N, CA and C atoms as an extended XYZ file, in Angstrom:
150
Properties=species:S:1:pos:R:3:atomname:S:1:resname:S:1:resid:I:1 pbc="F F F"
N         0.837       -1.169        0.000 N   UNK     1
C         0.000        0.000        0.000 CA  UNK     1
C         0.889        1.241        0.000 C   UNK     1
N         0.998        2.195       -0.618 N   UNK     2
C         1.471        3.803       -0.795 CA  UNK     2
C         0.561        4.504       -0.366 C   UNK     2
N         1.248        5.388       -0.200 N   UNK     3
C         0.602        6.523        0.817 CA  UNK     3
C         1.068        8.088        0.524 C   UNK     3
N         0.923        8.735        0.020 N   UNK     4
C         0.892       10.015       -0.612 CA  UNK     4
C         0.706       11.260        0.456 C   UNK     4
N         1.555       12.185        0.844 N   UNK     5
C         1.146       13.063        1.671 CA  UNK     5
C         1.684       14.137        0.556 C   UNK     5
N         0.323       15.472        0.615 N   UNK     6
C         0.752       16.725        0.083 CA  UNK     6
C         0.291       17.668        0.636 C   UNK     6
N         1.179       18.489        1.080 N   UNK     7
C         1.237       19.315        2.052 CA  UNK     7
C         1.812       20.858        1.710 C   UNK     7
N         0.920       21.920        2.037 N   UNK     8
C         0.978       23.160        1.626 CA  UNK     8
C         1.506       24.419        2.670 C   UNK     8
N         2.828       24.786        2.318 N   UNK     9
C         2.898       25.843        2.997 CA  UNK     9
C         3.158       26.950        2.757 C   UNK     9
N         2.571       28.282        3.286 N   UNK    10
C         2.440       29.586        3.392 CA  UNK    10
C         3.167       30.312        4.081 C   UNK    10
N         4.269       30.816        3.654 N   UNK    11
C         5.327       32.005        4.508 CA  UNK    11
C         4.766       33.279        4.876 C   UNK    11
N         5.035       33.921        5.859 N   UNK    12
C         4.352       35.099        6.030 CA  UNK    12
C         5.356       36.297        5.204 C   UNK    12
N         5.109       37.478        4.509 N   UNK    13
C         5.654       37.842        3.670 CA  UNK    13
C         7.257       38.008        3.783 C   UNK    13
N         8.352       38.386        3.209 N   UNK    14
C         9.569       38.593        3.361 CA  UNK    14
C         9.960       37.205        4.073 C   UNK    14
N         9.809       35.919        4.404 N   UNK    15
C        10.271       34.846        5.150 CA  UNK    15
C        10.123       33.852        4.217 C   UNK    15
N         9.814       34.064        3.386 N   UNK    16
C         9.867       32.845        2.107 CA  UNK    16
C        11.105       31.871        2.299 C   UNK    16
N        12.580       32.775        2.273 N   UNK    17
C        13.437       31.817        1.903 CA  UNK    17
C        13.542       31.206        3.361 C   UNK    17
N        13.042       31.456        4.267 N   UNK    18
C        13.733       31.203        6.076 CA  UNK    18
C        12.539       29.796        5.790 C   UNK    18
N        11.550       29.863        5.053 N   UNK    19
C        10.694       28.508        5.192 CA  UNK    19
C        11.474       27.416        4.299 C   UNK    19
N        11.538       27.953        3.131 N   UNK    20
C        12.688       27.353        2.016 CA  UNK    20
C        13.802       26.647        2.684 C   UNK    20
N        14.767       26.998        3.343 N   UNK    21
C        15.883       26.539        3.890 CA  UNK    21
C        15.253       25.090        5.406 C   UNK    21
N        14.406       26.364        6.122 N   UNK    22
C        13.619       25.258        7.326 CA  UNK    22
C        13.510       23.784        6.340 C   UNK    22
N        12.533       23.861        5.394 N   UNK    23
C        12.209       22.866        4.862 CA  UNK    23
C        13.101       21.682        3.962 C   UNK    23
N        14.567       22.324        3.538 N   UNK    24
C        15.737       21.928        2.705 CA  UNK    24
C        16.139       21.160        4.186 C   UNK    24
N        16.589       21.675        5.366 N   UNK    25
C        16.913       20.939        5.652 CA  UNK    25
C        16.412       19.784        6.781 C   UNK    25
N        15.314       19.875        6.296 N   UNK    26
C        14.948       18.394        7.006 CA  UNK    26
C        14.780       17.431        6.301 C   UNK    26
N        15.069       17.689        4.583 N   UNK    27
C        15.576       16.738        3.829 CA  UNK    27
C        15.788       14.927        4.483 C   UNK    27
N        17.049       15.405        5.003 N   UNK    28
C        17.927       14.383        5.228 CA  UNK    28
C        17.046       13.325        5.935 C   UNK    28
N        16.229       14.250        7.084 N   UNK    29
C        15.702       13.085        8.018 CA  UNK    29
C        14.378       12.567        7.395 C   UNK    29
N        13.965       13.088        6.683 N   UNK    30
C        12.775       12.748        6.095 CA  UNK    30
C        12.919       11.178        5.249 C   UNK    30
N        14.362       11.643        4.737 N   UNK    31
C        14.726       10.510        3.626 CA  UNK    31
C        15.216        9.160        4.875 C   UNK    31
N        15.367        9.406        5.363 N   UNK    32
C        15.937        8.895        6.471 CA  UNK    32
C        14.920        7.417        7.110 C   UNK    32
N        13.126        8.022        7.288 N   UNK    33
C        12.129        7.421        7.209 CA  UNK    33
C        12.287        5.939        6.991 C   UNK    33
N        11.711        4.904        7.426 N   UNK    34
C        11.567        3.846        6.563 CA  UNK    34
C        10.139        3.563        5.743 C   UNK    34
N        10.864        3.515        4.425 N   UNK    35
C         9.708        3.514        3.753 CA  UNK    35
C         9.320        4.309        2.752 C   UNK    35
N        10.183        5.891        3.332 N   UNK    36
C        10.159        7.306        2.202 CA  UNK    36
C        10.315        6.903        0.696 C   UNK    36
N        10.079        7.046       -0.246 N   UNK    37
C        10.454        6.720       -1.344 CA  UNK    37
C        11.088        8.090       -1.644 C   UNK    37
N        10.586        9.063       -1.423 N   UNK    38
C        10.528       10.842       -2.314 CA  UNK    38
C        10.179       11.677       -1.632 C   UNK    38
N        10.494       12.700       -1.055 N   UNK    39
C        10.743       14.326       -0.457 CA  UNK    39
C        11.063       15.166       -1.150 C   UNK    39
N         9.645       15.979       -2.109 N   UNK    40
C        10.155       16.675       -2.841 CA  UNK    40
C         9.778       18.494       -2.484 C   UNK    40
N        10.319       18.961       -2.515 N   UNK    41
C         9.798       20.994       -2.719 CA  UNK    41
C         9.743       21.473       -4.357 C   UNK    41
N         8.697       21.803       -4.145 N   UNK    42
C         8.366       23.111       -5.242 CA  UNK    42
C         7.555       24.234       -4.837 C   UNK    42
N         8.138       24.832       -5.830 N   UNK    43
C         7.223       26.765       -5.369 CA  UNK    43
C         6.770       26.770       -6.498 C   UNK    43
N         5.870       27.805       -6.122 N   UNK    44
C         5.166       28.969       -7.373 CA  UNK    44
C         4.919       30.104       -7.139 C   UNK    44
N         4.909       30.924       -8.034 N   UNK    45
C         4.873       31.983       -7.494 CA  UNK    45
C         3.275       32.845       -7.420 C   UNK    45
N         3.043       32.038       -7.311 N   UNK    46
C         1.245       32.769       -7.261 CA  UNK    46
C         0.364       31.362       -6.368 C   UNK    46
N        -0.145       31.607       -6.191 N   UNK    47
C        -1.370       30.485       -4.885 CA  UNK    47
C        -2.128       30.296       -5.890 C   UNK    47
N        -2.865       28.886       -6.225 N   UNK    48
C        -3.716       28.087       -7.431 CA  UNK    48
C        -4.724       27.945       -6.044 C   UNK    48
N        -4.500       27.871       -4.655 N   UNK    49
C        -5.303       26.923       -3.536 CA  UNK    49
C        -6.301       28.271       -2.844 C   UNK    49
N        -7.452       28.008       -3.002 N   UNK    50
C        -8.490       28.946       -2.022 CA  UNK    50
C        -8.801       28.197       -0.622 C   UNK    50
């Protein structure tokens, strides 16, 4: 069975990259998981989510 988590986050203005980096580096432990297959980040630059 797979299991899919997607998860959305919102910086409060000017802190974008301080979430960016928070989130880079927990990389490691994430991958770390048993079981993780993939830990991925992407941005955009505009919100698609109401």
């Amino acid at each position: 069975m797979s299991v899919v988590v997607t998860a959305r986050f919102e910086a409060h203005e000017g802190h974008e990259q301080n979430l960016i980096n928070a989130l880079r580096e927990s990389i490691p432990a994430v991958h770390a998981k048993p079981g993780c297959l993939m830990f991925a980040l992407h941005t955009a630059e505009t919100a698609r989510w109401s």
